[in-house]
C-alpha positions as protocol buffer text, in pm:
chain_id: "A"
residue {
  index: 1
  type: MET
  ca { x: 8957 y: 3276 z: 12465 }
}
residue {
  index: 2
  type: LYS
  ca { x: 8855 y: 2959 z: 12282 }
}
residue {
  index: 3
  type: VAL
  ca { x: 8561 y: 3144 z: 12129 }
}
residue {
  index: 4
  type: LEU
  ca { x: 8776 y: 3438 z: 12022 }
}
residue {
  index: 5
  type: GLU
  ca { x: 9043 y: 3208 z: 11877 }
}
residue {
  index: 6
  type: HIS
  ca { x: 8795 y: 3003 z: 11675 }
}
residue {
  index: 7
  type: LYS
  ca { x: 8782 y: 3069 z: 11300 }
}
residue {
  index: 8
  type: GLY
  ca { x: 8404 y: 3076 z: 11328 }
}
residue {
  index: 9
  type: PHE
  ca { x: 8431 y: 3397 z: 11532 }
}
residue {
  index: 10
  type: PHE
  ca { x: 8616 y: 3566 z: 11245 }
}
residue {
  index: 11
  type: VAL
  ca { x: 8361 y: 3434 z: 10994 }
}
residue {
  index: 12
  type: GLY
  ca { x: 8083 y: 3574 z: 11212 }
}
residue {
  index: 13
  type: VAL
  ca { x: 8256 y: 3913 z: 11231 }
}
residue {
  index: 14
  type: ALA
  ca { x: 8299 y: 3923 z: 10854 }
}
residue {
  index: 15
  type: ALA
  ca { x: 7937 y: 3815 z: 10798 }
}
residue {
  index: 16
  type: LEU
  ca { x: 7805 y: 4084 z: 11034 }
}
residue {
  index: 17
  type: PHE
  ca { x: 8018 y: 4344 z: 10857 }
}
residue {
  index: 18
  type: VAL
  ca { x: 7889 y: 4238 z: 10515 }
}
residue {
  index: 19
  type: LEU
  ca { x: 7527 y: 4246 z: 10632 }
}
residue {
  index: 20
  type: GLN
  ca { x: 7570 y: 4597 z: 10774 }
}
residue {
  index: 21
  type: ALA
  ca { x: 7729 y: 4722 z: 10453 }
}
residue {
  index: 22
  type: ILE
  ca { x: 7468 y: 4554 z: 10229 }
}
residue {
  index: 23
  type: TRP
  ca { x: 7188 y: 4714 z: 10431 }
}
residue {
  index: 24
  type: ILE
  ca { x: 7342 y: 5056 z: 10371 }
}
residue {
  index: 25
  type: ALA
  ca { x: 7409 y: 4981 z: 10004 }
}
residue {
  index: 26
  type: VAL
  ca { x: 7049 y: 4887 z: 9921 }
}
residue {
  index: 27
  type: THR
  ca { x: 6873 y: 5148 z: 10136 }
}
residue {
  index: 28
  type: ALA
  ca { x: 7088 y: 5463 z: 10118 }
}
residue {
  index: 29
  type: ALA
  ca { x: 6992 y: 5729 z: 9866 }
}
residue {
  index: 30
  type: TYR
  ca { x: 7234 y: 5816 z: 9587 }
}
residue {
  index: 31
  type: PRO
  ca { x: 7483 y: 5980 z: 9611 }
}
residue {
  index: 32
  type: LEU
  ca { x: 7648 y: 5888 z: 9941 }
}
residue {
  index: 33
  type: LEU
  ca { x: 7879 y: 6140 z: 10104 }
}
residue {
  index: 34
  type: PHE
  ca { x: 8230 y: 6026 z: 10007 }
}
residue {
  index: 35
  type: ASP
  ca { x: 8234 y: 6149 z: 9647 }
}
residue {
  index: 36
  type: GLU
  ca { x: 8008 y: 5875 z: 9515 }
}
residue {
  index: 37
  type: TYR
  ca { x: 7873 y: 6113 z: 9252 }
}
residue {
  index: 38
  type: TYR
  ca { x: 8226 y: 6172 z: 9125 }
}
residue {
  index: 39
  type: HIS
  ca { x: 8324 y: 5804 z: 9112 }
}
residue {
  index: 40
  type: VAL
  ca { x: 8005 y: 5691 z: 8938 }
}
residue {
  index: 41
  type: GLY
  ca { x: 8045 y: 5977 z: 8691 }
}
residue {
  index: 42
  type: VAL
  ca { x: 8400 y: 5873 z: 8600 }
}
residue {
  index: 43
  type: ILE
  ca { x: 8293 y: 5507 z: 8573 }
}
residue {
  index: 44
  type: ASP
  ca { x: 8015 y: 5615 z: 8336 }
}
residue {
  index: 45
  type: ALA
  ca { x: 8269 y: 5797 z: 8117 }
}
residue {
  index: 46
  type: TYR
  ca { x: 8434 y: 5468 z: 8012 }
}
residue {
  index: 47
  type: ARG
  ca { x: 8266 y: 5341 z: 7697 }
}
residue {
  index: 48
  type: GLY
  ca { x: 8519 y: 5108 z: 7534 }
}
residue {
  index: 49
  type: ILE
  ca { x: 8743 y: 4814 z: 7623 }
}
residue {
  index: 50
  type: SER
  ca { x: 9067 y: 5010 z: 7650 }
}
residue {
  index: 51
  type: PRO
  ca { x: 9166 y: 5164 z: 7985 }
}
residue {
  index: 52
  type: PHE
  ca { x: 9313 y: 5461 z: 7797 }
}
residue {
  index: 53
  type: MET
  ca { x: 9069 y: 5745 z: 7742 }
}
residue {
  index: 54
  type: VAL
  ca { x: 9204 y: 5937 z: 7442 }
}
residue {
  index: 55
  type: GLN
  ca { x: 8924 y: 6193 z: 7427 }
}
residue {
  index: 56
  type: GLN
  ca { x: 8719 y: 6295 z: 7728 }
}
residue {
  index: 57
  type: PRO
  ca { x: 8343 y: 6340 z: 7683 }
}
residue {
  index: 58
  type: PRO
  ca { x: 8255 y: 6711 z: 7725 }
}
residue {
  index: 59
  type: GLU
  ca { x: 7995 y: 6639 z: 7994 }
}
residue {
  index: 60
  type: THR
  ca { x: 8267 y: 6491 z: 8218 }
}
residue {
  index: 61
  type: ALA
  ca { x: 8468 y: 6815 z: 8236 }
}
residue {
  index: 62
  type: ILE
  ca { x: 8331 y: 6864 z: 8588 }
}
residue {
  index: 63
  type: TYR
  ca { x: 8553 y: 6574 z: 8704 }
}
residue {
  index: 64
  type: GLY
  ca { x: 8876 y: 6731 z: 8580 }
}
residue {
  index: 65
  type: ASP
  ca { x: 9120 y: 6579 z: 8330 }
}
residue {
  index: 66
  type: ILE
  ca { x: 9049 y: 6208 z: 8366 }
}
residue {
  index: 67
  type: THR
  ca { x: 9241 y: 6111 z: 8052 }
}
residue {
  index: 68
  type: ARG
  ca { x: 9574 y: 6130 z: 8237 }
}
residue {
  index: 69
  type: TYR
  ca { x: 9457 y: 6090 z: 8595 }
}
residue {
  index: 70
  type: GLY
  ca { x: 9675 y: 5843 z: 8788 }
}
residue {
  index: 71
  type: SER
  ca { x: 9394 y: 5694 z: 8999 }
}
residue {
  index: 72
  type: TYR
  ca { x: 9180 y: 5531 z: 8731 }
}
residue {
  index: 73
  type: LEU
  ca { x: 9198 y: 5152 z: 8768 }
}
residue {
  index: 74
  type: TYR
  ca { x: 8898 y: 5119 z: 9001 }
}
residue {
  index: 75
  type: HIS
  ca { x: 8680 y: 5323 z: 8766 }
}
residue {
  index: 76
  type: TYR
  ca { x: 8792 y: 5132 z: 8459 }
}
residue {
  index: 77
  type: LEU
  ca { x: 8737 y: 4787 z: 8612 }
}
residue {
  index: 78
  type: LEU
  ca { x: 8394 y: 4872 z: 8753 }
}
residue {
  index: 79
  type: SER
  ca { x: 8283 y: 5023 z: 8424 }
}
residue {
  index: 80
  type: PHE
  ca { x: 8228 y: 4668 z: 8292 }
}
residue {
  index: 81
  type: PRO
  ca { x: 7971 y: 4552 z: 8553 }
}
residue {
  index: 82
  type: TYR
  ca { x: 7821 y: 4903 z: 8535 }
}
residue {
  index: 83
  type: ARG
  ca { x: 7767 y: 4876 z: 8159 }
}
residue {
  index: 84
  type: LEU
  ca { x: 7650 y: 4515 z: 8181 }
}
residue {
  index: 85
  type: THR
  ca { x: 7393 y: 4596 z: 8450 }
}
residue {
  index: 86
  type: GLY
  ca { x: 7275 y: 4894 z: 8247 }
}
residue {
  index: 87
  type: ALA
  ca { x: 7233 y: 4677 z: 7938 }
}
residue {
  index: 88
  type: LEU
  ca { x: 7035 y: 4412 z: 8131 }
}
residue {
  index: 89
  type: THR
  ca { x: 6814 y: 4638 z: 8344 }
}
residue {
  index: 90
  type: GLY
  ca { x: 6830 y: 4989 z: 8204 }
}
residue {
  index: 91
  type: ASP
  ca { x: 6790 y: 5107 z: 8564 }
}
residue {
  index: 92
  type: PHE
  ca { x: 7045 y: 5349 z: 8709 }
}
residue {
  index: 93
  type: VAL
  ca { x: 6963 y: 5257 z: 9070 }
}
residue {
  index: 94
  type: SER
  ca { x: 7038 y: 4890 z: 8995 }
}
residue {
  index: 95
  type: GLN
  ca { x: 7369 y: 4991 z: 8840 }
}
residue {
  index: 96
  type: VAL
  ca { x: 7471 y: 5183 z: 9152 }
}
residue {
  index: 97
  type: ILE
  ca { x: 7365 y: 4903 z: 9388 }
}
residue {
  index: 98
  type: VAL
  ca { x: 7565 y: 4644 z: 9191 }
}
residue {
  index: 99
  type: LEU
  ca { x: 7875 y: 4864 z: 9211 }
}
residue {
  index: 100
  type: ARG
  ca { x: 7819 y: 4912 z: 9583 }
}
residue {
  index: 101
  type: LEU
  ca { x: 7793 y: 4535 z: 9639 }
}
residue {
  index: 102
  type: ILE
  ca { x: 8117 y: 4477 z: 9445 }
}
residue {
  index: 103
  type: SER
  ca { x: 8288 y: 4740 z: 9663 }
}
residue {
  index: 104
  type: ILE
  ca { x: 8164 y: 4560 z: 9976 }
}
residue {
  index: 105
  type: ALA
  ca { x: 8310 y: 4234 z: 9845 }
}
residue {
  index: 106
  type: MET
  ca { x: 8647 y: 4407 z: 9800 }
}
residue {
  index: 107
  type: VAL
  ca { x: 8662 y: 4526 z: 10161 }
}
residue {
  index: 108
  type: ALA
  ca { x: 8537 y: 4189 z: 10288 }
}
residue {
  index: 109
  type: ALA
  ca { x: 8817 y: 4015 z: 10094 }
}
residue {
  index: 110
  type: SER
  ca { x: 9070 y: 4251 z: 10253 }
}
residue {
  index: 111
  type: LEU
  ca { x: 8969 y: 4122 z: 10598 }
}
residue {
  index: 112
  type: TYR
  ca { x: 9087 y: 3775 z: 10493 }
}
residue {
  index: 113
  type: PHE
  ca { x: 9429 y: 3902 z: 10383 }
}
residue {
  index: 114
  type: PHE
  ca { x: 9470 y: 4127 z: 10690 }
}
residue {
  index: 115
  type: ARG
  ca { x: 9395 y: 3823 z: 10906 }
}
residue {
  index: 116
  type: ARG
  ca { x: 9654 y: 3612 z: 10722 }
}
residue {
  index: 117
  type: THR
  ca { x: 9913 y: 3889 z: 10755 }
}
residue {
  index: 118
  type: LEU
  ca { x: 9856 y: 3947 z: 11127 }
}
residue {
  index: 119
  type: LEU
  ca { x: 9876 y: 3574 z: 11201 }
}
residue {
  index: 120
  type: ALA
  ca { x: 10194 y: 3546 z: 10992 }
}
residue {
  index: 121
  type: ILE
  ca { x: 10376 y: 3813 z: 11194 }
}
residue {
  index: 122
  type: GLY
  ca { x: 10295 y: 3637 z: 11521 }
}
residue {
  index: 123
  type: VAL
  ca { x: 9981 y: 3811 z: 11648 }
}
residue {
  index: 124
  type: SER
  ca { x: 9762 y: 3562 z: 11836 }
}
residue {
  index: 125
  type: ARG
  ca { x: 9439 y: 3442 z: 11677 }
}
residue {
  index: 126
  type: ALA
  ca { x: 9231 y: 3594 z: 11957 }
}
residue {
  index: 127
  type: ILE
  ca { x: 9389 y: 3941 z: 11928 }
}
residue {
  index: 128
  type: THR
  ca { x: 9373 y: 3926 z: 11549 }
}
residue {
  index: 129
  type: HIS
  ca { x: 9002 y: 3843 z: 11551 }
}
residue {
  index: 130
  type: VAL
  ca { x: 8922 y: 4106 z: 11814 }
}
residue {
  index: 131
  type: ALA
  ca { x: 9121 y: 4371 z: 11625 }
}
residue {
  index: 132
  type: LEU
  ca { x: 8937 y: 4298 z: 11302 }
}
residue {
  index: 133
  type: ALA
  ca { x: 8605 y: 4296 z: 11488 }
}
residue {
  index: 134
  type: LEU
  ca { x: 8678 y: 4641 z: 11633 }
}
residue {
  index: 135
  type: PHE
  ca { x: 8785 y: 4764 z: 11290 }
}
residue {
  index: 136
  type: THR
  ca { x: 8459 y: 4653 z: 11128 }
}
residue {
  index: 137
  type: LEU
  ca { x: 8254 y: 4801 z: 11413 }
}
residue {
  index: 138
  type: ILE
  ca { x: 8390 y: 5151 z: 11354 }
}
residue {
  index: 139
  type: PRO
  ca { x: 8076 y: 5311 z: 11201 }
}
residue {
  index: 140
  type: ILE
  ca { x: 8259 y: 5466 z: 10907 }
}
residue {
  index: 141
  type: VAL
  ca { x: 8402 y: 5130 z: 10788 }
}
residue {
  index: 142
  type: PRO
  ca { x: 8081 y: 4954 z: 10673 }
}
residue {
  index: 143
  type: TYR
  ca { x: 7955 y: 5294 z: 10557 }
}
residue {
  index: 144
  type: LEU
  ca { x: 8258 y: 5348 z: 10335 }
}
residue {
  index: 145
  type: ALA
  ca { x: 8247 y: 4987 z: 10212 }
}
residue {
  index: 146
  type: ALA
  ca { x: 7892 y: 5048 z: 10087 }
}
residue {
  index: 147
  type: HIS
  ca { x: 8013 y: 5339 z: 9870 }
}
residue {
  index: 148
  type: VAL
  ca { x: 8113 y: 5341 z: 9507 }
}
residue {
  index: 149
  type: ASN
  ca { x: 8457 y: 5469 z: 9598 }
}
residue {
  index: 150
  type: TYR
  ca { x: 8810 y: 5374 z: 9494 }
}
residue {
  index: 151
  type: ASP
  ca { x: 8918 y: 5346 z: 9858 }
}
residue {
  index: 152
  type: THR
  ca { x: 8746 y: 5006 z: 9872 }
}
residue {
  index: 153
  type: LEU
  ca { x: 8979 y: 4859 z: 9609 }
}
residue {
  index: 154
  type: LEU
  ca { x: 9272 y: 5045 z: 9768 }
}
residue {
  index: 155
  type: ILE
  ca { x: 9207 y: 4867 z: 10100 }
}
residue {
  index: 156
  type: LEU
  ca { x: 9207 y: 4531 z: 9923 }
}
residue {
  index: 157
  type: GLY
  ca { x: 9524 y: 4616 z: 9731 }
}
residue {
  index: 158
  type: VAL
  ca { x: 9707 y: 4724 z: 10047 }
}
residue {
  index: 159
  type: SER
  ca { x: 9605 y: 4404 z: 10230 }
}
residue {
  index: 160
  type: VAL
  ca { x: 9732 y: 4178 z: 9948 }
}
residue {
  index: 161
  type: PHE
  ca { x: 10049 y: 4386 z: 9907 }
}
residue {
  index: 162
  type: LEU
  ca { x: 10134 y: 4355 z: 10278 }
}
residue {
  index: 163
  type: TYR
  ca { x: 10056 y: 3984 z: 10270 }
}
residue {
  index: 164
  type: PHE
  ca { x: 10307 y: 3916 z: 9992 }
}
residue {
  index: 165
  type: GLY
  ca { x: 10563 y: 4146 z: 10155 }
}
residue {
  index: 166
  type: VAL
  ca { x: 10546 y: 3958 z: 10485 }
}
residue {
  index: 167
  type: ARG
  ca { x: 10583 y: 3624 z: 10305 }
}
residue {
  index: 168
  type: ILE
  ca { x: 10899 y: 3752 z: 10136 }
}
residue {
  index: 169
  type: VAL
  ca { x: 11044 y: 3880 z: 10463 }
}
residue {
  index: 170
  type: GLN
  ca { x: 10972 y: 3551 z: 10640 }
}
residue {
  index: 171
  type: SER
  ca { x: 11090 y: 3338 z: 10344 }
}
residue {
  index: 172
  type: GLN
  ca { x: 10757 y: 3154 z: 10332 }
}
residue {
  index: 173
  type: GLY
  ca { x: 10645 y: 2974 z: 10019 }
}
residue {
  index: 174
  type: ASN
  ca { x: 10773 y: 3026 z: 9667 }
}
residue {
  index: 175
  type: LEU
  ca { x: 10995 y: 3337 z: 9647 }
}
residue {
  index: 176
  type: VAL
  ca { x: 10928 y: 3391 z: 9276 }
}
residue {
  index: 177
  type: LEU
  ca { x: 10552 y: 3370 z: 9329 }
}
residue {
  index: 178
  type: ASN
  ca { x: 10558 y: 3600 z: 9633 }
}
residue {
  index: 179
  type: SER
  ca { x: 10790 y: 3854 z: 9469 }
}
residue {
  index: 180
  type: SER
  ca { x: 10577 y: 3860 z: 9155 }
}
residue {
  index: 181
  type: GLY
  ca { x: 10262 y: 3906 z: 9361 }
}
residue {
  index: 182
  type: PHE
  ca { x: 10432 y: 4186 z: 9557 }
}
residue {
  index: 183
  type: VAL
  ca { x: 10536 y: 4372 z: 9240 }
}
residue {
  index: 184
  type: ILE
  ca { x: 10210 y: 4319 z: 9050 }
}
residue {
  index: 185
  type: THR
  ca { x: 9991 y: 4419 z: 9344 }
}
residue {
  index: 186
  type: GLY
  ca { x: 10207 y: 4721 z: 9424 }
}
residue {
  index: 187
  type: LEU
  ca { x: 10207 y: 4858 z: 9068 }
}
residue {
  index: 188
  type: LEU
  ca { x: 9834 y: 4804 z: 9017 }
}
residue {
  index: 189
  type: THR
  ca { x: 9735 y: 4943 z: 9358 }
}
residue {
  index: 190
  type: SER
  ca { x: 9921 y: 5265 z: 9278 }
}
residue {
  index: 191
  type: LEU
  ca { x: 9690 y: 5298 z: 8975 }
}
residue {
  index: 192
  type: VAL
  ca { x: 9387 y: 5264 z: 9203 }
}
residue {
  index: 193
  type: LYS
  ca { x: 9494 y: 5567 z: 9410 }
}
residue {
  index: 194
  type: PHE
  ca { x: 9819 y: 5757 z: 9369 }
}
residue {
  index: 195
  type: ALA
  ca { x: 9840 y: 5813 z: 9746 }
}
residue {
  index: 196
  type: PHE
  ca { x: 9974 y: 5456 z: 9763 }
}
residue {
  index: 197
  type: LEU
  ca { x: 10297 y: 5555 z: 9583 }
}
residue {
  index: 198
  type: PRO
  ca { x: 10498 y: 5646 z: 9899 }
}
residue {
  index: 199
  type: ILE
  ca { x: 10403 y: 5309 z: 10054 }
}
residue {
  index: 200
  type: LEU
  ca { x: 10512 y: 5133 z: 9735 }
}
residue {
  index: 201
  type: LEU
  ca { x: 10845 y: 5318 z: 9727 }
}
residue {
  index: 202
  type: ALA
  ca { x: 10930 y: 5257 z: 10094 }
}
residue {
  index: 203
  type: SER
  ca { x: 10831 y: 4890 z: 10078 }
}
residue {
  index: 204
  type: ALA
  ca { x: 11018 y: 4831 z: 9754 }
}
residue {
  index: 205
  type: ILE
  ca { x: 11339 y: 4981 z: 9897 }
}
residue {
  index: 206
  type: PHE
  ca { x: 11309 y: 4764 z: 10208 }
}
residue {
  index: 207
  type: ILE
  ca { x: 11240 y: 4441 z: 10015 }
}
residue {
  index: 208
  type: VAL
  ca { x: 11518 y: 4504 z: 9761 }
}
residue {
  index: 209
  type: ALA
  ca { x: 11766 y: 4572 z: 10042 }
}
residue {
  index: 210
  type: LEU
  ca { x: 11653 y: 4256 z: 10221 }
}
residue {
  index: 211
  type: LEU
  ca { x: 11688 y: 4040 z: 9910 }
}
residue {
  index: 212
  type: PHE
  ca { x: 12030 y: 4190 z: 9839 }
}
residue {
  index: 213
  type: LYS
  ca { x: 12139 y: 4099 z: 10191 }
}
residue {
  index: 214
  type: ARG
  ca { x: 12018 y: 3742 z: 10127 }
}
residue {
  index: 215
  type: ARG
  ca { x: 12151 y: 3737 z: 9769 }
}
residue {
  index: 216
  type: ALA
  ca { x: 12337 y: 3406 z: 9805 }
}
residue {
  index: 217
  type: GLN
  ca { x: 12028 y: 3230 z: 9933 }
}
residue {
  index: 218
  type: VAL
  ca { x: 11805 y: 3402 z: 9675 }
}
residue {
  index: 219
  type: PHE
  ca { x: 12037 y: 3315 z: 9386 }
}
residue {
  index: 220
  type: VAL
  ca { x: 12048 y: 2948 z: 9481 }
}
residue {
  index: 221
  type: GLY
  ca { x: 11674 y: 2917 z: 9543 }
}
residue {
  index: 222
  type: THR
  ca { x: 11539 y: 3114 z: 9245 }
}
residue {
  index: 223
  type: GLU
  ca { x: 11592 y: 2837 z: 8989 }
}
residue {
  index: 224
  type: ARG
  ca { x: 11429 y: 2584 z: 9219 }
}
residue {
  index: 225
  type: HIS
  ca { x: 11135 y: 2817 z: 9283 }
}
residue {
  index: 226
  type: ILE
  ca { x: 11083 y: 2874 z: 8910 }
}
residue {
  index: 227
  type: ALA
  ca { x: 11096 y: 2500 z: 8848 }
}
residue {
  index: 228
  type: GLY
  ca { x: 10832 y: 2455 z: 9115 }
}
residue {
  index: 229
  type: LEU
  ca { x: 10581 y: 2657 z: 8909 }
}
residue {
  index: 230
  type: SER
  ca { x: 10379 y: 2500 z: 8633 }
}
residue {
  index: 231
  type: VAL
  ca { x: 10411 y: 2634 z: 8279 }
}
residue {
  index: 232
  type: TRP
  ca { x: 10070 y: 2799 z: 8300 }
}
residue {
  index: 233
  type: LYS
  ca { x: 10163 y: 2976 z: 8624 }
}
residue {
  index: 234
  type: ARG
  ca { x: 10483 y: 3106 z: 8466 }
}
residue {
  index: 235
  type: VAL
  ca { x: 10293 y: 3236 z: 8163 }
}
residue {
  index: 236
  type: ILE
  ca { x: 10025 y: 3402 z: 8375 }
}
residue {
  index: 237
  type: ILE
  ca { x: 10283 y: 3562 z: 8606 }
}
residue {
  index: 238
  type: ALA
  ca { x: 10486 y: 3690 z: 8308 }
}
residue {
  index: 239
  type: MET
  ca { x: 10175 y: 3838 z: 8146 }
}
residue {
  index: 240
  type: LEU
  ca { x: 10060 y: 4006 z: 8468 }
}
residue {
  index: 241
  type: LEU
  ca { x: 10408 y: 4151 z: 8526 }
}
residue {
  index: 242
  type: LEU
  ca { x: 10416 y: 4295 z: 8173 }
}
residue {
  index: 243
  type: ILE
  ca { x: 10063 y: 4436 z: 8200 }
}
residue {
  index: 244
  type: SER
  ca { x: 10111 y: 4591 z: 8543 }
}
residue {
  index: 245
  type: ALA
  ca { x: 10452 y: 4738 z: 8454 }
}
residue {
  index: 246
  type: GLY
  ca { x: 10320 y: 4869 z: 8120 }
}
residue {
  index: 247
  type: LEU
  ca { x: 10018 y: 5037 z: 8281 }
}
residue {
  index: 248
  type: PHE
  ca { x: 10236 y: 5186 z: 8555 }
}
residue {
  index: 249
  type: ILE
  ca { x: 10490 y: 5327 z: 8310 }
}
residue {
  index: 250
  type: GLU
  ca { x: 10218 y: 5458 z: 8075 }
}
residue {
  index: 251
  type: ARG
  ca { x: 10064 y: 5663 z: 8353 }
}
residue {
  index: 252
  type: PHE
  ca { x: 10339 y: 5755 z: 8602 }
}
residue {
  index: 253
  type: GLY
  ca { x: 10645 y: 5701 z: 8384 }
}
residue {
  index: 254
  type: VAL
  ca { x: 10512 y: 5909 z: 8094 }
}
C-alpha cells in the first residue's frame, strides 16, 4: 500500500506510458489507423495565422467542408509546429513525428489533472494510482496517444474541465479563477471536438444551479476573490474569456 500510495509510483506509471507511446510514435508507419491521414491533411490546410479558413484549398475537398467545421481547434494549433518543423527540416516524416510527440504530451498532462480530480473527490491515493495505471495499460491508450488525432487534446480538455468543476463544487481556491477556468476550458474543448457539447451543457446547468443555490455566499466572496488576483491575472483571464467566447459564438453561435 505504501508503494501504491507513493507519488513516485504515479510518476513511474506516467513515464512508462510516455515511453510506450513514444516508441509507437517514432516506429509506426504513417498513417496510423485512427484517421491520422485526415487529421494531418486538415492541419496541412492551414497556411496563415488566422483560425478562420475563408477559402478551402481544392485539394482538401476530400476532407469535407473544413471552413465551418466545429472541431477545428486541434488542427489549427498543431499547424504551427507542423509548419515550423517543415521549414526547419523539409521532411514530412519529421513533421508527423513532432505532431505525434505533442499529442503524447497532451495525454500525459491529462493524467496529472485526472489524478488531481480523483484525489479531490476523496478517492484514495492507492486506488487513484492503480486506476490510472490500468488506464494507461489498456493497449489502445498509448496507441491512440501516439496518433495525430484530436482526441488527444479532447482528453486533456476534459481532464482540466472536470478539475475546475470539482474545485467549484467543493469551494476550493479562488472562485473567480476556477469559474473562469471552467468556462474557458469548456468553450475551447467544444471547439476541439463537437461531441463534447452535451458534457458542456450538462455541466454548465449543474454548476449554474449550484452557484445560484449558494448565491449569498458567492455574492459576498466574489469581490474578495477578484481582489485576490493580480492585475496581470485579471487581464489574462478577461482576454481568454473574450477569445474563447468569441471563437465559440463564431462557430456554434453563427
